[in-house]
Structure formats: structure tokens, C-alpha cells
XYZ file of C-alpha atoms in Angstrom:
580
model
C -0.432 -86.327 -110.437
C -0.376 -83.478 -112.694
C -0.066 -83.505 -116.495
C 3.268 -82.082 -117.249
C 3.922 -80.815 -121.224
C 5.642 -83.109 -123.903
C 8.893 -81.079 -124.390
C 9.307 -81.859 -120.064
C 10.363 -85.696 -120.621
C 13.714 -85.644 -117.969
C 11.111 -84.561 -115.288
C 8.801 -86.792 -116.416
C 11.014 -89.588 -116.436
C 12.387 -88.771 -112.770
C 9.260 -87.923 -111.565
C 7.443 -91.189 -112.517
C 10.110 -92.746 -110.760
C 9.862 -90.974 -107.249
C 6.212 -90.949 -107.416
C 5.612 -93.499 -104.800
C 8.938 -91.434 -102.402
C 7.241 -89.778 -99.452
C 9.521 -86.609 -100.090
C 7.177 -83.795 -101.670
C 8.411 -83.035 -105.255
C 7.216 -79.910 -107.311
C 8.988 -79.437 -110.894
C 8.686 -76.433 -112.222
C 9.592 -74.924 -115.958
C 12.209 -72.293 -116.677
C 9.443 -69.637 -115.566
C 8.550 -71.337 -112.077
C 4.984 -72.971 -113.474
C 4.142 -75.672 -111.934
C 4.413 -77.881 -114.357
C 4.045 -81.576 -112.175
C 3.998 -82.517 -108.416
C 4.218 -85.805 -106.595
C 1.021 -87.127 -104.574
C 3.247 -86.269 -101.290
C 3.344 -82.599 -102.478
C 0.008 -82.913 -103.462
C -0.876 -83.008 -100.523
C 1.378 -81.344 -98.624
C 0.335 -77.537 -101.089
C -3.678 -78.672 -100.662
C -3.160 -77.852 -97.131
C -1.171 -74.938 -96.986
C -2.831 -72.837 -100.107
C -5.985 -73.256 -102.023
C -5.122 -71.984 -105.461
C -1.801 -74.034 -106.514
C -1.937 -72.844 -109.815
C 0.268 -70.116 -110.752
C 3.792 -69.422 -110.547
C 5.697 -71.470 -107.375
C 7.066 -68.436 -105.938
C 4.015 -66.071 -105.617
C 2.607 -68.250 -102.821
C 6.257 -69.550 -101.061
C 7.863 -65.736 -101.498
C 11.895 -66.194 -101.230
C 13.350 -64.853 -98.072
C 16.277 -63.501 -99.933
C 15.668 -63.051 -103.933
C 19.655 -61.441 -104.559
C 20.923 -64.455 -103.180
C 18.476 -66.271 -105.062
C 19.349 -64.514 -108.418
C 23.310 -65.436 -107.433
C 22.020 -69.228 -108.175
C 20.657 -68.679 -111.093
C 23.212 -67.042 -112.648
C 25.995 -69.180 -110.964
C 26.282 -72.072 -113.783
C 28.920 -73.872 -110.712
C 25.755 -73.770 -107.732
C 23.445 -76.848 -108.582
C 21.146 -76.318 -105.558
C 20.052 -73.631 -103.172
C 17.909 -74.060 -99.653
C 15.580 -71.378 -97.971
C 12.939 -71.787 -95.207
C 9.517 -69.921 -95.072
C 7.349 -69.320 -92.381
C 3.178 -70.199 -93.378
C 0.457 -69.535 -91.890
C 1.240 -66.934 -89.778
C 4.676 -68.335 -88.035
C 2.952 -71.478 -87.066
C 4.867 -73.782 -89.566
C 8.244 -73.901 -91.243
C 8.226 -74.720 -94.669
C 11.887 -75.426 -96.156
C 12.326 -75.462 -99.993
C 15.542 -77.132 -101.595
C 15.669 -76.296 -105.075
C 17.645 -78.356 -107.830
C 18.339 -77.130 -111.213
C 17.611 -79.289 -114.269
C 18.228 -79.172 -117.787
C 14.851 -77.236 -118.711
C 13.523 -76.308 -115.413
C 13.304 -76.965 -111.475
C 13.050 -79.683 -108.858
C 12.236 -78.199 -105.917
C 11.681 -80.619 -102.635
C 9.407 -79.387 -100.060
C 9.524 -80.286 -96.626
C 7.326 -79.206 -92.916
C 9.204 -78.457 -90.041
C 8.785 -82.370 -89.036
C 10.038 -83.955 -91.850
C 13.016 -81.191 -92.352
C 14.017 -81.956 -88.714
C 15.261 -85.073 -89.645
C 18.239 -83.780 -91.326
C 18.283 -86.050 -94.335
C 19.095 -84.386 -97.708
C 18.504 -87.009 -101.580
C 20.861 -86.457 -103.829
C 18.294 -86.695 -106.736
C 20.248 -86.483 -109.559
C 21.668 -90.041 -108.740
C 19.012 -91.537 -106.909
C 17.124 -93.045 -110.062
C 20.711 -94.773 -111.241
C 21.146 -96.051 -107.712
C 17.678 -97.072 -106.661
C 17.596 -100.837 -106.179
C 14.002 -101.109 -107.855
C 13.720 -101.320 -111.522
C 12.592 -98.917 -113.485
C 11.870 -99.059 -117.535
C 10.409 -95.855 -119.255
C 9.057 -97.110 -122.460
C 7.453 -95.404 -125.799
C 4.294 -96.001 -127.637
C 5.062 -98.906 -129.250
C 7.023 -100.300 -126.138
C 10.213 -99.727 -126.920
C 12.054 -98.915 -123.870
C 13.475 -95.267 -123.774
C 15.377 -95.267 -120.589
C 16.411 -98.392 -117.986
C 17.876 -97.900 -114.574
C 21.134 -100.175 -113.660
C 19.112 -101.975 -111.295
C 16.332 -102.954 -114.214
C 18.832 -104.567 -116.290
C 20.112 -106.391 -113.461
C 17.054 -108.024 -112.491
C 15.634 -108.689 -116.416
C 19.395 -110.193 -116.654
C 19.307 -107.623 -120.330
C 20.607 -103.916 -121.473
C 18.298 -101.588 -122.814
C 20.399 -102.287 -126.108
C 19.687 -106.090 -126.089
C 16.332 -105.150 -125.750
C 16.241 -101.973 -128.529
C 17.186 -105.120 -130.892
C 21.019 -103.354 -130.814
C 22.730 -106.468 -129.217
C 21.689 -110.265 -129.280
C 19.483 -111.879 -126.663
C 20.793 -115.234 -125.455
C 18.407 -117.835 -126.936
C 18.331 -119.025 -122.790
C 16.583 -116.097 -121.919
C 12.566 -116.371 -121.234
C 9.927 -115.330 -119.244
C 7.189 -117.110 -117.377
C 4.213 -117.149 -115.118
C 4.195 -118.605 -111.468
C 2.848 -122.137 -112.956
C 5.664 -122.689 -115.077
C 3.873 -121.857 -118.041
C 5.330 -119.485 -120.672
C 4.756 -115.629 -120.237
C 3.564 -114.236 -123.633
C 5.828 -110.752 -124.841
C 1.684 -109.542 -126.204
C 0.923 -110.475 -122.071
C 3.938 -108.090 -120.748
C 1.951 -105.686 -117.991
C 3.743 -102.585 -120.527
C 1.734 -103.505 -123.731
C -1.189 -104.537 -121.646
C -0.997 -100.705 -120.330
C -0.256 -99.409 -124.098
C -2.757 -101.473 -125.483
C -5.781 -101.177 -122.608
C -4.588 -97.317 -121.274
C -5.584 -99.027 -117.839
C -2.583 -99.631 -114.909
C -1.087 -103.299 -114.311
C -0.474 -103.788 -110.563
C 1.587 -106.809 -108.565
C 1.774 -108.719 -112.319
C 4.361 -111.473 -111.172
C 6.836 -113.050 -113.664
C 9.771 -115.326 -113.470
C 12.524 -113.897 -115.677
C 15.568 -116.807 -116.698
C 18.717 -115.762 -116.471
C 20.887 -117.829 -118.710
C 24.075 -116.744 -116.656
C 22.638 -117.478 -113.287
C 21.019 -120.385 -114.848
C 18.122 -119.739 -112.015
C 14.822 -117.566 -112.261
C 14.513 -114.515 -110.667
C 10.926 -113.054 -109.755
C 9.891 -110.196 -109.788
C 6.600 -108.248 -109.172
C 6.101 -104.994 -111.979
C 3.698 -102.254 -111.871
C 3.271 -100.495 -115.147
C 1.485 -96.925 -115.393
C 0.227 -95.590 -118.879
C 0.935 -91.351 -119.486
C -1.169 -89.114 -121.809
C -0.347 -86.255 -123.228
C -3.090 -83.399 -122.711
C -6.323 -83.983 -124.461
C -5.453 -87.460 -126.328
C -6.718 -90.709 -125.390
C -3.816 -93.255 -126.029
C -0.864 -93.560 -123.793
C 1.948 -91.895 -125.490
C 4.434 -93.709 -123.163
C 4.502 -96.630 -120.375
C 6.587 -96.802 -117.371
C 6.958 -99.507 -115.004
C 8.574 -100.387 -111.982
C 9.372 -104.004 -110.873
C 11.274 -104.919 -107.408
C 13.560 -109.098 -106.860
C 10.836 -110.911 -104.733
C 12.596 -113.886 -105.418
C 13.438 -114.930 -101.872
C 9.343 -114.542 -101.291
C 8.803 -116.864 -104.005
C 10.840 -119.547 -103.139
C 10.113 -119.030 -99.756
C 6.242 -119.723 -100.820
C 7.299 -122.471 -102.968
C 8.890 -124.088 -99.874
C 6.032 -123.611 -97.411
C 3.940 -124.870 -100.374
C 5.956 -128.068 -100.886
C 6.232 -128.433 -97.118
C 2.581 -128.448 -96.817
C 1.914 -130.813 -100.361
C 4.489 -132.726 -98.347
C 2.757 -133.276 -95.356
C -1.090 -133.809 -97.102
C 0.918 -136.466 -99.460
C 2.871 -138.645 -96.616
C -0.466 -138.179 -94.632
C -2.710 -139.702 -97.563
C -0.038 -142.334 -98.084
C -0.035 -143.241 -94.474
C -3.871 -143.712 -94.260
C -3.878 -145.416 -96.918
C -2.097 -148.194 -95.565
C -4.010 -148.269 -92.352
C -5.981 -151.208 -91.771
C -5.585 -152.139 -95.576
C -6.991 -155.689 -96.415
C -3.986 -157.315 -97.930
C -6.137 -158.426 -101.434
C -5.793 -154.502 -101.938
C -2.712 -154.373 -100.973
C -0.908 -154.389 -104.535
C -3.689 -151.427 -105.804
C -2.582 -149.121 -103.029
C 1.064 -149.731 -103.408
C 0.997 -149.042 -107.447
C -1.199 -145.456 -106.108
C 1.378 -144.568 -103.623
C 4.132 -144.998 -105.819
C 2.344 -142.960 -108.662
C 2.163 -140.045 -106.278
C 5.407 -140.675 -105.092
C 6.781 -140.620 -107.928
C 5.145 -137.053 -109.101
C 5.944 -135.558 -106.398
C 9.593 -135.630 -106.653
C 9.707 -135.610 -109.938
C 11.187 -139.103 -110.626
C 10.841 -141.021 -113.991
C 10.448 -143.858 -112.713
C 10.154 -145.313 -108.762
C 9.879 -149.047 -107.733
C 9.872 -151.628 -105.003
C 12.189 -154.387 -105.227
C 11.482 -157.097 -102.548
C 14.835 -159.322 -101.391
C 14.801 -163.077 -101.316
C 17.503 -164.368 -98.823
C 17.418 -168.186 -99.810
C 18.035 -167.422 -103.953
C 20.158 -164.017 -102.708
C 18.481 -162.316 -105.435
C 16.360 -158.752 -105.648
C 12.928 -159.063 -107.232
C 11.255 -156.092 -108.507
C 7.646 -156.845 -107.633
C 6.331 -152.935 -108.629
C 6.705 -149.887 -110.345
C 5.695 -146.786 -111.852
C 7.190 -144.751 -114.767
C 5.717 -141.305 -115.869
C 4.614 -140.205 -119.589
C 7.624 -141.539 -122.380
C 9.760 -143.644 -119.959
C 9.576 -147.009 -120.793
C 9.005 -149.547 -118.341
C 11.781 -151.651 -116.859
C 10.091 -154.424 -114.324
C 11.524 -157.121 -116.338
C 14.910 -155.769 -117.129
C 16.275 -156.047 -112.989
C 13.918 -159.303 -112.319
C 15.732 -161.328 -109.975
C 18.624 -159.438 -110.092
C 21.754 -161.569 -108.038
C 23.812 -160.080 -105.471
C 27.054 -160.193 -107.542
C 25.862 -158.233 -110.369
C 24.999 -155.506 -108.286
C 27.869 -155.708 -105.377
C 28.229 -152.299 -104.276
C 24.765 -151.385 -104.590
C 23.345 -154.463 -103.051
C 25.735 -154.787 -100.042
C 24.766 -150.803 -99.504
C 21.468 -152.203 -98.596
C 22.077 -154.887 -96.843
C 23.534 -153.723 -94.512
C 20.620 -150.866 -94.445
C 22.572 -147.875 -95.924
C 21.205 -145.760 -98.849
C 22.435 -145.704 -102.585
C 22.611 -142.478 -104.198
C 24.436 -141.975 -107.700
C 23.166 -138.464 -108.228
C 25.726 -138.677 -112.044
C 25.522 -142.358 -113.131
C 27.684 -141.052 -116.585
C 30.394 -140.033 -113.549
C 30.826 -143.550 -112.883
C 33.713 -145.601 -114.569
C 32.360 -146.946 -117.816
C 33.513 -150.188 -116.663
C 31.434 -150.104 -113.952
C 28.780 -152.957 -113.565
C 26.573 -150.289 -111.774
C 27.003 -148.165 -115.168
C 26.949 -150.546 -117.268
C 23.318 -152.003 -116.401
C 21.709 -148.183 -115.042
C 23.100 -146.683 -118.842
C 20.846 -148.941 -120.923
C 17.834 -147.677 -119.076
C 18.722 -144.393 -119.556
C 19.476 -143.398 -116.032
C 21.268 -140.280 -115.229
C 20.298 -140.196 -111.170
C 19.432 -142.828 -109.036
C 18.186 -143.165 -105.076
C 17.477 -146.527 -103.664
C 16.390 -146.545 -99.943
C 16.490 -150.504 -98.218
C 13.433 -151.620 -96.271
C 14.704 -152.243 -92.873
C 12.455 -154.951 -91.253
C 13.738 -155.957 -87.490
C 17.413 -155.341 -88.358
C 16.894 -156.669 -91.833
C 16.587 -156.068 -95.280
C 13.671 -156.894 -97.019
C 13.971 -155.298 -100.167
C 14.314 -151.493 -100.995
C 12.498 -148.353 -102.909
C 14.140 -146.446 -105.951
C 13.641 -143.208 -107.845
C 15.209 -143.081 -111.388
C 15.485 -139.830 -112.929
C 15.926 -140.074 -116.699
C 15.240 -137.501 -118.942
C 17.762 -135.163 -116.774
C 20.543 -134.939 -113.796
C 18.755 -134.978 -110.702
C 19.908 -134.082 -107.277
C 17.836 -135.377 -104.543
C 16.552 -132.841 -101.826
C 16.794 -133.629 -98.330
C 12.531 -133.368 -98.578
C 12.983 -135.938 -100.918
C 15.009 -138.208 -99.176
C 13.107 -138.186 -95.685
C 10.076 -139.269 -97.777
C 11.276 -141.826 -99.344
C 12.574 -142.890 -95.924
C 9.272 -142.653 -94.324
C 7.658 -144.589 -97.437
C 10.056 -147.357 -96.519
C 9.141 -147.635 -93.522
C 5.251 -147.264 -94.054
C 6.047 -150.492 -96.402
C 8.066 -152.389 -93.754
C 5.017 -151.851 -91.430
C 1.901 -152.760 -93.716
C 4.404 -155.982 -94.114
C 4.961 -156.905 -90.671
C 1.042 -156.336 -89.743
C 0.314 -158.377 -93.671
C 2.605 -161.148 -92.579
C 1.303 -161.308 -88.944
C -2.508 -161.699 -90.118
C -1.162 -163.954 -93.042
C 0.158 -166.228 -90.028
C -2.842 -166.315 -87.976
C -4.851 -167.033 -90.823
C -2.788 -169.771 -91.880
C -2.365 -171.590 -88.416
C -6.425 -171.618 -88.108
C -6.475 -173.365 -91.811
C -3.909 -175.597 -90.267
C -5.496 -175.943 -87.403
C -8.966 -176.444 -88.924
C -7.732 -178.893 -91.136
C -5.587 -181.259 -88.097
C -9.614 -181.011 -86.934
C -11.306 -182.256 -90.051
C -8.750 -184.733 -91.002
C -9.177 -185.948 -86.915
C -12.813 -185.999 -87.372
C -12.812 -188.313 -90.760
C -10.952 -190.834 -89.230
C -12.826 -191.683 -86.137
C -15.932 -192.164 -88.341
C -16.286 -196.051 -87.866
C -18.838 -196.206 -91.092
C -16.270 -195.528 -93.403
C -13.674 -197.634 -94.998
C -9.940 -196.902 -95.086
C -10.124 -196.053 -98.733
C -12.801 -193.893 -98.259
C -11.242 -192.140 -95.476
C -8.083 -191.268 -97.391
C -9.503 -190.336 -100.697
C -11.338 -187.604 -97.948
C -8.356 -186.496 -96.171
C -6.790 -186.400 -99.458
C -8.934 -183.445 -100.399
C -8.946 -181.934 -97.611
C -5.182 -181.119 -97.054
C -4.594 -178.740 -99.687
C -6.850 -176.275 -97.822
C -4.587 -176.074 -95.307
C -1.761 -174.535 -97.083
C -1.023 -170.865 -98.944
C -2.269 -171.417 -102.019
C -4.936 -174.168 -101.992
C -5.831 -174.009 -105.637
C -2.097 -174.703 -106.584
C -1.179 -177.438 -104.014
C -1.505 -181.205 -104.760
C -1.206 -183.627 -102.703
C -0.108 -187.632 -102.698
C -0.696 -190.601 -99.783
C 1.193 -193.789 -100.374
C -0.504 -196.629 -97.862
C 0.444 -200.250 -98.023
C 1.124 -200.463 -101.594
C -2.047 -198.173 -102.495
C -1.746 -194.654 -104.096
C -3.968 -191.985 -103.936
C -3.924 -188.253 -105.186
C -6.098 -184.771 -104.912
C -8.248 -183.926 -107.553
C -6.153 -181.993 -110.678
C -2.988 -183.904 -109.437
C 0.038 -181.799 -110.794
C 3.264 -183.212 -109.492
C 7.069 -181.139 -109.309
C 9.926 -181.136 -108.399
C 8.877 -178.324 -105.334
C 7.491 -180.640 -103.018
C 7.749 -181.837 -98.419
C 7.194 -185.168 -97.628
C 6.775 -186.714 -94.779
C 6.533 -190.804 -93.574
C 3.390 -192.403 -92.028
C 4.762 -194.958 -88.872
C 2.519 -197.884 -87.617
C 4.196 -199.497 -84.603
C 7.302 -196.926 -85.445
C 7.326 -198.767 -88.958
C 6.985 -196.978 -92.023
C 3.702 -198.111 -93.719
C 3.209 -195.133 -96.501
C 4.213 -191.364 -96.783
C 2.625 -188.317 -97.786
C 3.622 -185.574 -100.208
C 2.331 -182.313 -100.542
C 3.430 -181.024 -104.461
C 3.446 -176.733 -105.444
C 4.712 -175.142 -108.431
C 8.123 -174.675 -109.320
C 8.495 -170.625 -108.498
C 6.594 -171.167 -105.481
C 7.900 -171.424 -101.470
C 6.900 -173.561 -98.772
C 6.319 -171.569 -95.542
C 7.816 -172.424 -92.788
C 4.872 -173.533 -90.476
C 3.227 -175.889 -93.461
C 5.928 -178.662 -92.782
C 4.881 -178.695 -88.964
C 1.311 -178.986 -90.407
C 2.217 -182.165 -92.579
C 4.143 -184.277 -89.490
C 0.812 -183.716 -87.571
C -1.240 -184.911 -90.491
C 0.966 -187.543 -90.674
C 0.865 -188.149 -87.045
C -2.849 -188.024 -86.791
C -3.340 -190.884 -89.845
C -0.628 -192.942 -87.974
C -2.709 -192.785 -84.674
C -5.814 -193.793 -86.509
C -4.209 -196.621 -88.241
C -2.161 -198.232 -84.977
C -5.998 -197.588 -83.271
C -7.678 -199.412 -86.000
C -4.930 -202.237 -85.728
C -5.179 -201.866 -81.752
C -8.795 -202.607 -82.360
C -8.707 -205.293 -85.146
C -5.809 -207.129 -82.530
C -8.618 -206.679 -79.846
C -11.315 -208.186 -82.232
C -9.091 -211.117 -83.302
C -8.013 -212.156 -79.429
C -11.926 -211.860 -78.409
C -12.785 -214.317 -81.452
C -9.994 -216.745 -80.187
C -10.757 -216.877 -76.518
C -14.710 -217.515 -78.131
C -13.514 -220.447 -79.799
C -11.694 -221.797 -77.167
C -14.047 -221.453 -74.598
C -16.586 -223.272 -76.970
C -14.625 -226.198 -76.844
C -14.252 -226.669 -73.606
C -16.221 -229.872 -72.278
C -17.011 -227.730 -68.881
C -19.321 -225.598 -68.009
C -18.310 -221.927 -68.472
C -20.495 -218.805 -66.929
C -19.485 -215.129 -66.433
C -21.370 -212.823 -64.897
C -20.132 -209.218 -63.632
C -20.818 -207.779 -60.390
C -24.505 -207.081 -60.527
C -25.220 -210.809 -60.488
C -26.013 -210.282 -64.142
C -24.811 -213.217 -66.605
C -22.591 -211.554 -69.422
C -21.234 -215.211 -71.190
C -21.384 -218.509 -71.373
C -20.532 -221.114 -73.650
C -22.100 -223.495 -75.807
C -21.677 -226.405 -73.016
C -23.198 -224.384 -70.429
């Protein structure tokens, strides 16, 4: 563009602002110099003439220069239109010249772009553009705003002259979240540097709209003829908030997907020692992804009706809570408990909303809850505990992104369980079923003695249950006693009663600690135990009967005066007695 003079700041101004239009714009002074042009009528002149310089009308001669003087002198007539044939008739070249308050706007058009009828109004068009536009001085204060800049900024060129307060709400930042420094503003940058800013983006806070607008600003340094710093800045900014968020969206969408992928590989094929590692991870990423203060797993415990938080993860500051909700009973948490029980979702997003009464108020306030989401962990048709985000240091209201993960956590959880518990089972019933084997195999050894084969068997139970290294175990046989090895008896213990001949001749009792559970398929595993010792005991009695009848038919045959010979059916003598 041109270099226009100092004393030509109005056309300066308006031409700055149009400089991007694809109308061509020539301003001339009160003598018709050329004083600026647009790049459209840039190029538009470098094609029709070759020496621009000059006055405008000794190369575009008026058609009519009475009716021409009319408009000058006529202080009513704002604007006056001619047409001019160049280059020999072959193009139409139509002029619409605008009076301003120290010179000329003139708008040149071809016979294409004039055929389209369309006439600016270019007085108005800088007050009614919707992009922003702030002209500013050396220093960077601003000199002129456009209604649509102090729109988007959300400030008047007097709050920002320092003539009217700024509300304290009001900030800047960068894309990140981080703040946007005033010495980092794309203006001073172009004051400071005499170099252009182009596409700088910045989120500007409205305090009123409580919500960011962004908006990408282009800043352009002018010089004055011959000096070297800018003497003035102007920039132009357009709202590409919509593009923003819709970025932000795609963006989450996508960190979405890569985090419920991760999480769901995670849990493939996971050996359950890791099990707890992988859980505390997932929650850890769950929990920063959202935003939460604080997320857990609480797993549910039918028998005690009670809701045990078994892990959790709380971000920088919040202060840990596993031990607060421990065991938590149905009644002290009615509404939210039944909720999930029957496999429907608790969401306070306003816990201070609640009655203060509330119990649900009354035991979230203390942690310093504000929002809460708990999701249940549906496992075939039942609950087996549930997920929670806790927001804490502020009101939070839970997307519908937010939600569906957490759903989709739950059941990534309820899945790793059911595989977990289905490989816990197998492994159990071969322990079980290794030890019927071993405790089988001891007691057909003839070489040993009955105390010897129990004090065995004794130590080989334990390995058949959960938890080897905490289970003791007890026989009681004919008046004899014998335990494991670390004997620890409680009050958490199955028994079950060894039968000879359908009497009772001992028991057995297998002891674990207090907080610990049976399951299920270990008191199957102590009947067969019992079972397989009351088999080898009616077999040894079976046999000691046996042993007892063959010694008394001896001694009566060996005091019989007769002759006594048996033989079998290979002619082979098997007996006879002492007689014979």
C-alpha cells in the first residue's frame, strides 16, 4: 500500500480497515493526489496505466467536468458516479467518488465487477463491519474502536483509555489456559518489533458472559515517511469461538477415545496379582480427564449389606477419604444406596442444594463435596459395587462425555471381575481337587501309622483353600487332637463330622481370620475330606475285623483233634493245621 501523509489520519484509519475488501479504493487529497490505494486498486491502475503518480484525473479524464464542479460546490451531494472508456473502448471503467473531510474516496470498478450492481455505503461500513477493528498510537493506546471490537474484547475504548474501570473478571489468555501477558499483545509486539503479527489467537473473559470468547487478531505496524518506528498499530481480530470449541470437542472426542482404548487394554488378559496396580492407573487417568477431585471404587458386600471402598484416587490438595465411607451400611446412605441397587445412577450435581438435614449432606459436606456422580457396577442383574467422581474445589456439572465413560469404566470393571472370579474358581477347584488327591494318596499308604497319617493330612488341607498362609486347621479323632503348624484359632471357622459305621468318631475344623469369608465351594471341599478320612478309617476297621476273624478261625482250627487240609483248585495245598 502506499504511504499516505500524517495530517491524512480519517483515510488512514478507513483505509487500513478495507485493505483486505476486494473493492478498489484510491483516496485522494483536496487536489486529487493520490495520496493511498488499496492492493485491489493496486492492481487494478498497474494494468490500465503505467505512471500512477500524478493527479487522479489526468489519466481517468471526467466525462462531464460542469457536472462535476456542481458536486463540489454542492455541500448537500456526498457522492457522484461517472464511467470511462480505457484502452481504446475495450473496457469500462466506472468511478464513484465520496467526499471526505480533507479529501476523496473514490471506488473503482471494471465493467465485470460494476455489472454486479452493488454500491458500499462506506461511510458506515467500518461502524457496521462485524470484524474488529482497533487503531492504536505509539505507545498503544487505542485511538479509534469499531462497535464490533468492543463487543468481542467485552470493553469500550474508554475502559481501555483508563477513562472507566475494568471489571477485575476480565483477562486474557492463550489456547493452553495459560495467562496472555498485556507486554505479549500482537499490538505492542508490532510497536515494539515494527514486524506484522498474523492468526495470534487469544481467549478474551468476559465477566458478563462469564464464558471466553476467541478470537484470532492480525496487527499491522504504519510509518510515517522516512522514520523507522511505527508511529501507530492497527489490528483486526474476527469471534472464532465456535472453531475453538468445535476443536476442543473433536480434541476431547479423540483424548476420549485413546483414553477408554488404553483403559480397555489394559484390562485385557490382566493377571489378577496386577490387578489392584492397573485399577489405581485407570482411575488416576480417569480421574484427570474429567476433572474430578477425587474418583473411587466401592465394592458391595450383600451378606454385611454394607459398601466397602476398596480404591481411590484424589488429585494435588484433596485429602484422601478411603477410610471415612469404609463399610458404609445401607441405612446411612438410603437414597443413594437403593439408587444403585437397583442399578440406577446418583448424580447430586449441588450437594449445598440438598436439605441440611439430609444424611446425604450431612456425610458428602465434611469432605468437602460440592458435585458428586456414582455409577453401580451391574454384574448379571446385580450390583456389585459402584464408581464415583467427587468434585471439590468447585460446582461441577457432569457432561454427557463424562457420564458414558464412567459407564463404560463400570462395565470394563464388571468384566475383568467376572473373567478374575472365573479363573479364581478354576484355580481353586484344582487346589481342591489336588488336595482330595493327596489327602487320598496318604491314607492308602499301609507303612504309616494313623498318627502319622493325620499329622500329614493335617498340613496338607490348608493348601486347598483361598488363603493358605492364613487358614488353620484342627482334626479331633477318638479322643486325640491334632492341629496345622502356626495354629491360630477364631471365631470364623466350618466344621464338619468324621462318621465310622455312620457314627461320629472325630470332626474337623478349618479356622480363618475374623474379616475374612469362606467361599462357597471350600465347605464342599471339607465334607469330601471328611468323607475320604471316614472311608479310610471304616477300611482300616474293615481290615483289622478281617485280620481278627482270620486269627480266630486259626485258633480254632488248631484245636481241632482232626485232620484239616485246604487246598484250592490247582491241587495246590494252601492250609493245614497243626494236627495234620
Amino acid at each position: 500500500m502506499s504511504d499516505r501523509n500524517s495530517n491524512d489520519e480519517p483515510v488512514g484509519i478507513l483505509l487500513s480497515a478495507l485493505h483486505q475488501l476486494p473493492e478498489s479504493l484510491v483516496f485522494l487529497n483536496s487536489t486529487f493526489e493520490i495520496i493511498a490505494k488499496n492492493n485491489s486498486a493496486e492492481n487494478l491502475l498497474s494494468s490500465l496505466i503505467t505512471n500512477p503518480e500524478g493527479k487522479y484525473f489526468d489519466f481517468f479524464p471526467l466525462h462531464n467536468p460542469s457536472e462535476f464542479e456542481a458536486f463540489l460546490n454542492d455541500s448537500e451531494k456526498n457522492s457522484v458516479a461517472w464511467t470511462t472508456e480505457w484502452d481504446k473502448g475495450s473496457k469500462l471503467i466506472t468511478h464513484q467518488i465520496k467526499k471526505a473531510s480533507d479529501g476523496f474516496v473514490v471506488v473503482v470498478k471494471s465493467e465485470a465487477a460494476f455489472s454486479s450492481g452493488r454500491e458500499i455505503n462506506y461511510d458506515s461500513l467500518f461502524e457496521k463491519m462485524p470484524e474488529g477493528v482497533v487503531y492504536e498510537d505509539a505507545v498503544g493506546i487505542p485511538i479509534r474502536m469499531n462497535p464490533a471490537a468492543e463487543a468481542l474484547i467485552g470493553l469500550t475504548i474508554e475502559q481501555i483509555q483508563g477513562f472507566s474501570p475494568i471489571d477485575p473478571g476480565w483477562h486474557i489468555i492463550y489456547p493452553d489456559g495459560t495467562p496472555f501477558p498485556v507486554e505479549s499483545h500482537p499490538t505492542l509486539v508490532s510497536l515494539r518489533t515494527g514486524l506484522p503479527v498474523k492468526n495470534e489467537v487469544m481467549g478474551v473473559f468476559n465477566p458478563e458472559l462469564k464464558d471466553y470468547k476467541w478470537l484470532s487478531l492480525n496487527s499491522t505496524p504504519e510509518f510515517r515517511p522516512g522514520e523507522d518506528k511505527p508511529y501507530q498499530v492497527f489490528a483486526t481480530f474476527i469471534d472464532i469461538t465456535e472453531q475453538i470449541r468445535a476443536e476442543k470437542k473433536l480434541k476431547a472426542q479423540s483424548e476420549l477415545l485413546n483414553l477408554l482404548v488404553n483403559t480397555s487394554t489394559s484390562f485385557i488378559n490382566i493377571p489378577e496379582e496386577k490387578l489392584h496396580e492397573t485399577i489405581q492407573i485407570s482411575l488416576k487417568k480417569l480421574g484427570e480427564f474429567v476433572s474430578a477431585d477425587r474418583i473411587y471404587v466401592f465394592d458391595y458386600q450383600p451378606d454385611e449389606k454394607t459398601f466397602t471402598n476398596s480404591f481411590q484416587w484424589c488429585s494435588e490438595e484433596i485429602a484422601p477419604q478411603l477410610d471415612f465411607l469404609n463399610e458404609t451400611s445401607l441405612g446411612e446412605m438410603s437414597l443413594w444406596t437403593e439408587n444403585l441397587l437397583k442399578g440406577e445412577i446418583t448424580y447430586l450435581e449441588d450437594v449445598s442444594a440438598l436439605d441440611p438435614n439430609d444424611i446425604h449432606r450431612q456425610i458428602l459436606e465434611p469432605q468437602g463435596i460440592k458435585s458428586l456422580l456414582a455409577m453401580p457396577i451391574w454384574d448379571n442383574s446385580q450390583c456389585s459395587g459402584f464408581v464415583g467422581l467427587d468434585s471439590v474445589r468447585k460446582q461441577h456439572s457432569y457432561s454427557d462425555n463424562e457420564f458414558n465413560l464412567l459407564r463404560i469404566f463400570t462395565g470394563i470393571l464388571s468384566n475383568v471381575n467376572n473373567r478374575l472370579k472365573k479363573e479364581r474358581q478354576l484355580k481353586e477347584r484344582v487346589k481342591e481337587f489336588n488336595t482330595i488327591y493327596q489327602v487320598t494318596k496318604i491314607t492308602i499308604q499301609d507303612n504309616l501309622t494313623e498318627d502319622e497319617i493325620l499329622e500329614r493330612i493335617i498340613q496338607l488341607i490348608p493348601l486347598g483353600f483361598f488363603e493358605p498362609g492364613e487358614t488353620s486347621v484342627e482334626i479331633r479323632y477318638m479322643g486325640d487332637v491334632f492341629t496345622s503348624t502356626d495354629f491360630q484359632p477364631s471365631s470364623r471357622f466350618i466344621h464338619e463330622k468324621i462318621l465310622l459305621s455312620n457314627k461320629e468318631v472325630g470332626d474337623l475344623k478349618v479356622f480363618i481370620p475374623e474379616n475374612k469369608k469362606f467361599l462357597p465351594e471350600e465347605y464342599p471341599l471339607i465334607q469330601a475330606i471328611c468323607n475320604v478320612l471316614g472311608q479310610h478309617f471304616e477300611s482300616k476297621s474293615n481290615l483289622n475285623e478281617s485280620k481278627r476273624n482270620e486269627l480266630q478261625l486259626k485258633n480254632l482250627l488248631n484245636t481241632q483233634t482232626s485232620y484239616v487240609l485246604r487246598t484250592n483248585l490247582q491241587g495246590r495245598h494252601t492250609y493245614w493245621n497243626e494236627k495234620f
